[in-house]
Amino acid sequence: MTRPGTFQILARDGAARRGTLETAHGTVQTPVFMPVGTQASVKSIDPRDLDEIRAQIVLGNTYHLYMRPGDELVAQMGGLHGFAAWDRPVLTDSGGFQVFSLAGLREITENGVTFRSHIDGSSHIFTPEKAIAIQQNLGSDIMMVLDECVAYGTEYDYTAKSLEMTTRWAQRCRDAHPEGQNGRLVFGIVQGGFFEDLRTRSAQQLMEIPFEGFAIGGLSVGESPDEMRQLLAHTAPLLPDQKPRYLMGVGTPMDILDGVALGVDMFDCVLPTRNARNGTLFTSFGKINIKQARFRDDPEPLDPECDCYACRTFSRAYLRHLYMARELLSYRLNTLHNLRFYLRMMEEVRDAIGQGTFEQLRARYRAAYEQSES
Ligand SMILES: O=c1[nH]cnc2cc3nc(NCCN4CCOCC4)[nH]c3cc12
Ligand SMILES: [Zn+2]
């Protein structure tokens, strides 16, 4: 087995790269989209479904699993792989972002972030060492450092100080899980808010530390699509060419294609699974909402170009009925379809980079997604 952490670039098309990333639970073909399984489950579908739609790697959230059922219990049950019967790679976020967006009464000190549980109000602290220890208990293949994701609009001085602390925390995370330890990987996270000089400083500091990959954090936090793309265009090329680049929390189909064009290799987002549950479905002809009356007696498959179980088996009329009746099957079929849409798009992306036709692919999706706001 090739050493975990090995990242090979197989083809390039402009700044877009097609590659493979080795992990302790197998090889990941990049660019890759990671379905989000916050509480050790990708909501409403099971590991057999994930296999069928050809998901390669899923994301778990450290904060949620630490809170419930507890990382010690997950470790006892064989880590996320044993607990959730998923035998492919898992990436876990470090919990920092969720603490800032979910937990109450937070305080940030050099040692870490203290907070109150959003479930029962009990108080806790995440230090860099604790964040890594939790992810080790979860059996994560790719662990994220504990970082401070500053809110959109944070002023320069605070952002500058924060990125310095995030770098110190990153070093402590690497020290807590040295390179190569039991085949698990640790990724640094670039911060620096929306200031290009601070992004450069954060990237330069983090690249001094031997991470197996680098994430771009602090984006998709309420900024405009143009602001995100501008910061991405500045930051992605700063990161080591021979290491995977991961854009956290992104995004719409067009955000992902634009990210690939700027040299990003890994993505995660709740959009396909969250939108599935409110009836918003991604198709090769744009985004639709299945509850619209026009689908009431439509006998056609949701998306004739999609190979998922929902599109092979049922009509739009049936999918609309299930949604209007709030049948649980609606969540399952809509989720299967939306995730398959994202995963099939990534398959097309990887093929297109290999053939030098990525820009044509991007233009095709833009034609379908420009008008329906992404
Ligand atoms: O700096 C970060 N550090 C560690 N984890 C993150 C996760 C992140 N997730 C988002 N955005 C998620 C935005 N979603 C878009 C769809 O609707 C739900 C929110 N931005 C993120 C930034 C970070
Ligand atoms: Zn489908």
Coordinates of C-alpha atoms and ligand atoms in Angstrom, one line a residue:
M1 CA 0.0 0.0 0.0
T2 CA 1.4 3.4 -0.9
R3 CA 2.3 5.5 2.1
P4 CA -0.7 7.5 3.5
G5 CA -0.3 11.2 2.7
T6 CA 1.2 10.6 -0.7
F7 CA -0.4 13.0 -3.2
Q8 CA 0.2 12.4 -6.9
I9 CA -0.9 14.8 -9.6
L10 CA -1.9 12.8 -12.7
A11 CA -3.0 15.6 -15.0
R12 CA -3.3 19.4 -15.2
D13 CA -5.7 21.6 -17.2
G14 CA -4.7 25.2 -16.5
A15 CA -4.5 25.5 -12.7
A16 CA -6.9 22.6 -12.3
R17 CA -5.3 19.3 -11.1
R18 CA -6.4 15.7 -11.2
G19 CA -4.7 13.6 -8.6
T20 CA -4.8 10.8 -6.0
L21 CA -4.4 11.1 -2.2
E22 CA -3.5 8.0 -0.2
T23 CA -5.1 7.5 3.2
A24 CA -5.1 4.7 5.8
H25 CA -8.5 3.7 4.4
G26 CA -7.8 3.8 0.7
T27 CA -7.0 6.1 -2.2
V28 CA -9.1 9.3 -2.9
Q29 CA -9.4 10.5 -6.5
T30 CA -9.3 14.3 -6.6
P31 CA -10.9 16.8 -7.2
V32 CA -13.3 15.3 -4.7
F33 CA -16.5 16.3 -3.0
M34 CA -17.1 15.0 0.6
P35 CA -20.7 14.4 1.7
V36 CA -21.2 15.8 5.2
G37 CA -22.1 13.2 7.9
T38 CA -22.1 15.6 10.9
Q39 CA -23.4 13.1 13.5
A40 CA -21.8 9.9 12.0
S41 CA -24.5 9.6 9.5
V42 CA -25.1 11.3 6.1
K43 CA -28.7 12.1 6.9
S44 CA -31.3 9.6 5.7
I45 CA -28.9 7.4 3.7
D46 CA -26.7 4.4 4.7
P47 CA -23.2 3.2 3.8
R48 CA -24.7 1.0 1.0
D49 CA -26.2 4.1 -0.6
L50 CA -22.9 5.9 -0.2
D51 CA -21.2 3.0 -2.1
E52 CA -23.9 3.0 -4.8
I53 CA -23.5 6.8 -5.5
R54 CA -19.7 6.3 -5.4
A55 CA -18.9 8.5 -2.4
Q56 CA -15.2 8.3 -1.8
I57 CA -14.8 10.0 1.6
V58 CA -17.2 11.6 4.1
L59 CA -16.9 14.4 6.6
G60 CA -17.7 14.1 10.3
N61 CA -17.9 16.9 12.8
T62 CA -15.7 16.7 15.9
Y63 CA -17.8 19.1 18.0
H64 CA -21.1 17.2 17.5
L65 CA -19.6 13.8 18.1
Y66 CA -17.6 15.0 21.2
M67 CA -20.9 16.3 22.6
R68 CA -23.0 13.2 21.5
P69 CA -22.3 10.3 21.9
G70 CA -18.8 11.2 23.1
D71 CA -15.5 10.5 21.3
E72 CA -14.5 7.9 24.0
L73 CA -17.6 5.8 23.1
V74 CA -16.9 6.1 19.4
A75 CA -13.4 4.9 20.0
Q76 CA -14.7 2.0 22.1
M77 CA -17.0 1.1 19.2
G78 CA -14.1 1.0 16.7
G79 CA -13.9 4.6 15.7
L80 CA -16.3 6.1 13.1
H81 CA -15.4 3.3 10.7
G82 CA -16.5 0.5 13.1
F83 CA -19.3 2.6 14.7
A84 CA -20.9 3.7 11.4
A85 CA -19.8 0.7 9.3
W86 CA -18.1 3.0 6.8
D87 CA -14.8 1.4 5.6
R88 CA -13.6 4.3 3.4
P89 CA -11.8 7.5 4.3
V90 CA -13.2 9.9 6.9
L91 CA -12.2 13.6 7.3
T92 CA -13.1 15.4 10.5
D93 CA -13.4 19.1 11.1
S94 CA -11.6 20.2 14.3
G95 CA -14.7 21.6 16.1
G96 CA -13.5 25.2 16.1
F97 CA -15.9 26.3 13.4
Q98 CA -18.9 24.6 15.1
V99 CA -17.9 26.1 18.5
F100 CA -18.0 29.5 17.0
S101 CA -21.2 28.9 15.1
L102 CA -23.2 26.7 17.5
A103 CA -22.0 26.7 21.1
G104 CA -22.8 29.5 23.5
L105 CA -20.7 31.6 25.9
R106 CA -17.4 31.1 24.2
E107 CA -14.1 32.5 25.3
I108 CA -10.9 32.3 23.4
T109 CA -7.5 32.2 25.2
E110 CA -4.0 31.1 24.1
N111 CA -4.7 27.7 25.5
G112 CA -7.8 27.1 23.6
V113 CA -11.5 27.9 23.3
T114 CA -13.9 27.4 26.2
F115 CA -17.7 27.1 25.5
R116 CA -21.0 25.8 26.7
S117 CA -22.7 22.8 25.1
H118 CA -25.6 23.7 22.8
I119 CA -27.3 20.6 24.1
D120 CA -27.2 20.8 27.9
G121 CA -25.2 24.0 28.7
S122 CA -22.3 22.2 30.3
S123 CA -18.9 23.9 30.0
H124 CA -16.0 22.5 28.0
I125 CA -12.6 23.5 26.6
F126 CA -11.1 22.6 23.2
T127 CA -7.3 23.0 23.2
P128 CA -5.3 22.1 20.1
E129 CA -4.2 18.9 21.8
K130 CA -7.8 18.0 22.8
A131 CA -9.1 18.6 19.3
I132 CA -6.5 16.2 17.9
A133 CA -7.2 13.6 20.7
I134 CA -10.9 13.7 19.9
Q135 CA -10.2 13.2 16.2
Q136 CA -7.8 10.3 17.0
N137 CA -10.6 8.7 19.0
L138 CA -12.9 9.1 16.0
G139 CA -10.4 7.2 13.9
S140 CA -10.2 10.1 11.5
D141 CA -8.0 9.6 8.4
I142 CA -7.6 13.3 7.8
M143 CA -7.7 15.5 10.9
M144 CA -8.1 19.3 10.8
V145 CA -6.1 21.6 13.1
L146 CA -8.0 23.7 15.7
D147 CA -8.2 27.2 14.3
E148 CA -10.1 30.4 14.8
C149 CA -12.4 31.2 11.8
V150 CA -12.9 34.9 12.2
A151 CA -16.3 36.2 11.3
Y152 CA -16.9 38.0 8.0
G153 CA -16.0 41.7 8.5
T154 CA -13.6 41.3 11.4
E155 CA -11.2 44.2 11.4
Y156 CA -7.5 44.0 10.4
D157 CA -5.8 44.0 13.8
Y158 CA -7.9 41.3 15.4
T159 CA -7.5 39.2 12.2
A160 CA -3.7 39.6 12.3
K161 CA -3.5 38.6 15.9
S162 CA -5.9 35.7 15.4
L163 CA -3.9 34.2 12.5
E164 CA -0.8 34.2 14.7
M165 CA -2.6 32.2 17.3
T166 CA -4.0 29.9 14.7
T167 CA -0.5 29.2 13.6
R168 CA 0.7 28.5 17.1
W169 CA -2.4 26.2 17.6
A170 CA -1.5 24.5 14.3
Q171 CA 2.0 23.7 15.5
R172 CA 0.6 22.3 18.7
C173 CA -1.7 20.1 16.7
R174 CA 1.2 18.8 14.6
D175 CA 3.2 18.1 17.8
A176 CA 0.2 16.2 19.2
H177 CA 0.0 14.0 16.1
P178 CA 3.5 13.7 14.5
E179 CA 3.8 13.2 10.7
G180 CA 3.2 9.6 9.7
Q181 CA 1.7 8.5 13.0
N182 CA -0.5 5.4 12.3
G183 CA -1.1 6.5 8.8
R184 CA -3.4 9.4 9.8
L185 CA -3.0 12.8 8.2
V186 CA -3.2 16.4 9.6
F187 CA -4.1 19.4 7.5
G188 CA -3.3 23.0 8.4
I189 CA -6.0 25.7 7.8
V190 CA -5.1 29.1 6.3
Q191 CA -6.9 32.0 7.9
G192 CA -6.3 35.8 7.5
G193 CA -9.9 36.9 6.9
F194 CA -10.4 39.0 3.8
F195 CA -7.0 40.7 3.8
E196 CA -4.7 39.4 1.1
D197 CA -1.5 40.3 3.0
L198 CA -2.7 38.4 6.1
R199 CA -3.7 35.4 3.9
T200 CA -0.1 35.4 2.6
R201 CA 1.3 35.6 6.1
S202 CA -0.9 32.8 7.3
A203 CA 0.0 30.5 4.4
Q204 CA 3.7 31.2 4.8
Q205 CA 3.7 30.5 8.5
L206 CA 1.7 27.3 8.0
M207 CA 3.9 26.0 5.2
E208 CA 6.8 26.0 7.7
I209 CA 5.0 23.1 9.4
P210 CA 5.0 19.6 7.7
F211 CA 1.3 19.1 7.1
E212 CA 0.1 16.5 4.6
G213 CA -2.4 19.0 3.1
F214 CA -3.6 22.6 3.5
A215 CA -7.2 23.9 3.9
I216 CA -8.4 27.4 3.1
G217 CA -10.6 28.4 6.0
G218 CA -12.5 31.5 6.8
L219 CA -14.4 31.6 3.6
S220 CA -18.1 30.9 2.8
V221 CA -18.9 32.8 6.0
G222 CA -21.3 35.3 4.5
E223 CA -19.1 37.1 1.9
S224 CA -20.3 37.7 -1.7
P225 CA -19.3 35.1 -4.3
D226 CA -16.9 37.6 -5.9
E227 CA -15.2 38.3 -2.5
M228 CA -14.7 34.5 -2.0
R229 CA -13.4 34.0 -5.5
Q230 CA -11.0 37.0 -5.1
L231 CA -9.5 35.6 -1.8
L232 CA -9.4 32.1 -3.3
A233 CA -7.5 33.3 -6.4
H234 CA -5.0 35.0 -4.1
T235 CA -4.6 32.2 -1.6
A236 CA -4.8 28.9 -3.5
P237 CA -1.6 29.4 -5.6
L238 CA 0.4 30.3 -2.4
L239 CA 0.0 26.8 -1.1
P240 CA 2.4 24.0 -2.0
D241 CA 1.7 22.7 -5.5
Q242 CA 2.5 19.1 -4.4
K243 CA 0.1 19.0 -1.5
P244 CA -3.8 18.7 -1.6
R245 CA -5.7 22.0 -1.2
Y246 CA -9.1 21.8 0.6
L247 CA -11.7 24.6 0.5
M248 CA -13.8 24.2 3.6
G249 CA -17.6 24.5 3.5
V250 CA -17.8 25.1 -0.2
G251 CA -20.2 25.0 -2.0
T252 CA -22.6 25.4 -4.8
P253 CA -21.8 23.6 -8.1
M254 CA -20.4 26.7 -9.6
D255 CA -18.4 27.6 -6.5
I256 CA -16.8 24.1 -6.7
L257 CA -16.0 24.4 -10.4
D258 CA -14.5 27.8 -9.9
G259 CA -12.5 26.4 -7.0
V260 CA -11.2 23.5 -9.2
A261 CA -10.2 26.1 -11.8
L262 CA -8.1 27.9 -9.2
G263 CA -6.3 24.7 -8.1
V264 CA -8.5 23.4 -5.2
D265 CA -8.6 19.6 -4.8
M266 CA -11.1 18.9 -2.0
F267 CA -14.6 20.3 -1.1
D268 CA -17.3 19.7 1.5
C269 CA -20.7 21.3 1.9
V270 CA -24.1 20.6 3.5
L271 CA -26.0 22.1 0.5
P272 CA -26.8 18.9 -1.4
T273 CA -28.0 17.1 1.7
R274 CA -29.7 20.1 3.4
N275 CA -31.4 21.3 0.2
A276 CA -32.6 17.7 -0.5
R277 CA -34.6 18.0 2.8
N278 CA -36.3 21.2 1.6
G279 CA -37.1 19.9 -1.9
T280 CA -34.4 21.9 -3.7
L281 CA -32.9 19.5 -6.3
F282 CA -29.8 20.0 -8.5
T283 CA -30.2 18.8 -12.1
S284 CA -28.3 19.0 -15.3
F285 CA -30.7 21.8 -16.4
G286 CA -30.3 23.9 -13.2
K287 CA -31.8 23.9 -9.7
I288 CA -35.6 23.2 -9.2
N289 CA -37.9 22.8 -6.3
I290 CA -39.9 19.5 -6.5
K291 CA -42.8 21.0 -4.6
Q292 CA -43.7 23.3 -7.6
A293 CA -47.2 22.5 -9.0
R294 CA -45.7 22.0 -12.5
F295 CA -44.4 18.6 -11.3
R296 CA -47.8 17.4 -10.0
D297 CA -48.5 15.0 -12.9
D298 CA -45.1 15.0 -14.6
P299 CA -44.3 11.4 -15.5
E300 CA -40.6 12.1 -16.5
P301 CA -37.6 11.2 -14.4
L302 CA -36.3 14.1 -12.3
D303 CA -33.1 14.3 -14.4
P304 CA -32.8 12.2 -17.5
E305 CA -29.0 12.5 -17.4
C306 CA -28.8 11.2 -13.8
D307 CA -28.0 7.5 -13.1
C308 CA -29.2 7.6 -9.4
Y309 CA -31.9 5.2 -8.1
A310 CA -34.4 8.0 -7.7
C311 CA -34.0 9.1 -11.4
R312 CA -34.0 5.5 -12.7
T313 CA -37.1 4.4 -10.8
F314 CA -39.6 7.2 -10.1
S315 CA -41.4 10.1 -11.8
R316 CA -41.2 13.8 -10.8
A317 CA -44.9 13.4 -9.9
Y318 CA -44.0 10.7 -7.3
L319 CA -41.1 12.6 -5.9
R320 CA -43.4 15.7 -5.5
H321 CA -46.1 13.6 -3.8
L322 CA -43.6 12.2 -1.3
Y323 CA -42.3 15.7 -0.5
M324 CA -45.8 17.2 -0.1
A325 CA -46.8 14.2 2.1
R326 CA -43.6 14.7 4.2
E327 CA -42.9 11.0 3.6
L328 CA -39.4 10.0 5.0
L329 CA -38.7 8.4 1.6
S330 CA -38.7 11.9 0.1
Y331 CA -35.6 12.8 2.2
R332 CA -33.9 9.6 1.2
L333 CA -34.5 9.8 -2.5
N334 CA -33.8 13.6 -2.7
T335 CA -30.6 13.1 -0.8
L336 CA -29.5 10.2 -3.0
H337 CA -30.1 12.3 -6.0
N338 CA -28.5 15.6 -4.9
L339 CA -25.4 13.8 -3.7
R340 CA -25.2 11.7 -6.8
F341 CA -25.4 15.0 -8.8
Y342 CA -22.4 16.4 -6.9
L343 CA -20.4 13.2 -7.1
R344 CA -21.2 12.7 -10.8
M345 CA -20.1 16.3 -11.5
M346 CA -16.8 15.5 -9.8
E347 CA -16.4 12.4 -11.9
E348 CA -16.9 14.6 -15.0
V349 CA -14.4 17.1 -13.6
R350 CA -11.7 14.5 -13.1
D351 CA -12.3 13.1 -16.7
A352 CA -12.3 16.6 -18.2
I353 CA -9.0 17.6 -16.5
G354 CA -7.5 14.4 -17.9
Q355 CA -8.7 15.3 -21.4
G356 CA -7.9 19.0 -21.2
T357 CA -11.6 19.9 -21.6
F358 CA -12.3 21.3 -18.1
E359 CA -13.2 24.9 -19.3
Q360 CA -15.8 23.5 -21.6
L361 CA -17.3 21.5 -18.8
R362 CA -17.4 24.5 -16.5
A363 CA -19.1 26.6 -19.3
R364 CA -21.7 23.9 -19.7
Y365 CA -22.6 24.0 -15.9
R366 CA -22.5 27.8 -15.9
A367 CA -25.1 27.9 -18.7
A368 CA -27.4 25.7 -16.6
Y369 CA -26.7 27.4 -13.3
E370 CA -26.1 31.1 -14.1
Q371 CA -29.7 32.0 -14.3
S372 CA -31.0 29.9 -11.4
E373 CA -29.1 31.7 -8.6
S374 CA -26.5 29.3 -7.2
Ligands
LIG1 O1 -12.2 28.4 8.7 C1 -12.7 27.2 8.9 N1 -12.1 26.4 9.8 C2 -12.7 25.2 10.1 N2 -13.8 24.7 9.5 C3 -14.5 25.6 8.7 C4 -15.8 25.2 8.1 C5 -16.4 26.0 7.3 N3 -17.7 25.9 6.7 C6 -17.9 27.1 6.1 N4 -19.0 27.4 5.4 C7 -20.1 26.6 5.4 C8 -21.2 27.4 4.7 N5 -22.3 26.6 4.5 C9 -22.9 26.9 3.2 C10 -24.2 26.2 2.9 O2 -25.1 26.5 4.0 C11 -24.6 26.2 5.3 C12 -23.3 26.8 5.6 N6 -16.8 27.9 6.2 C13 -15.9 27.3 7.0 C14 -14.7 27.7 7.5 C15 -14.0 26.8 8.3
ZN2 ZN -30.8 11.4 -9.8

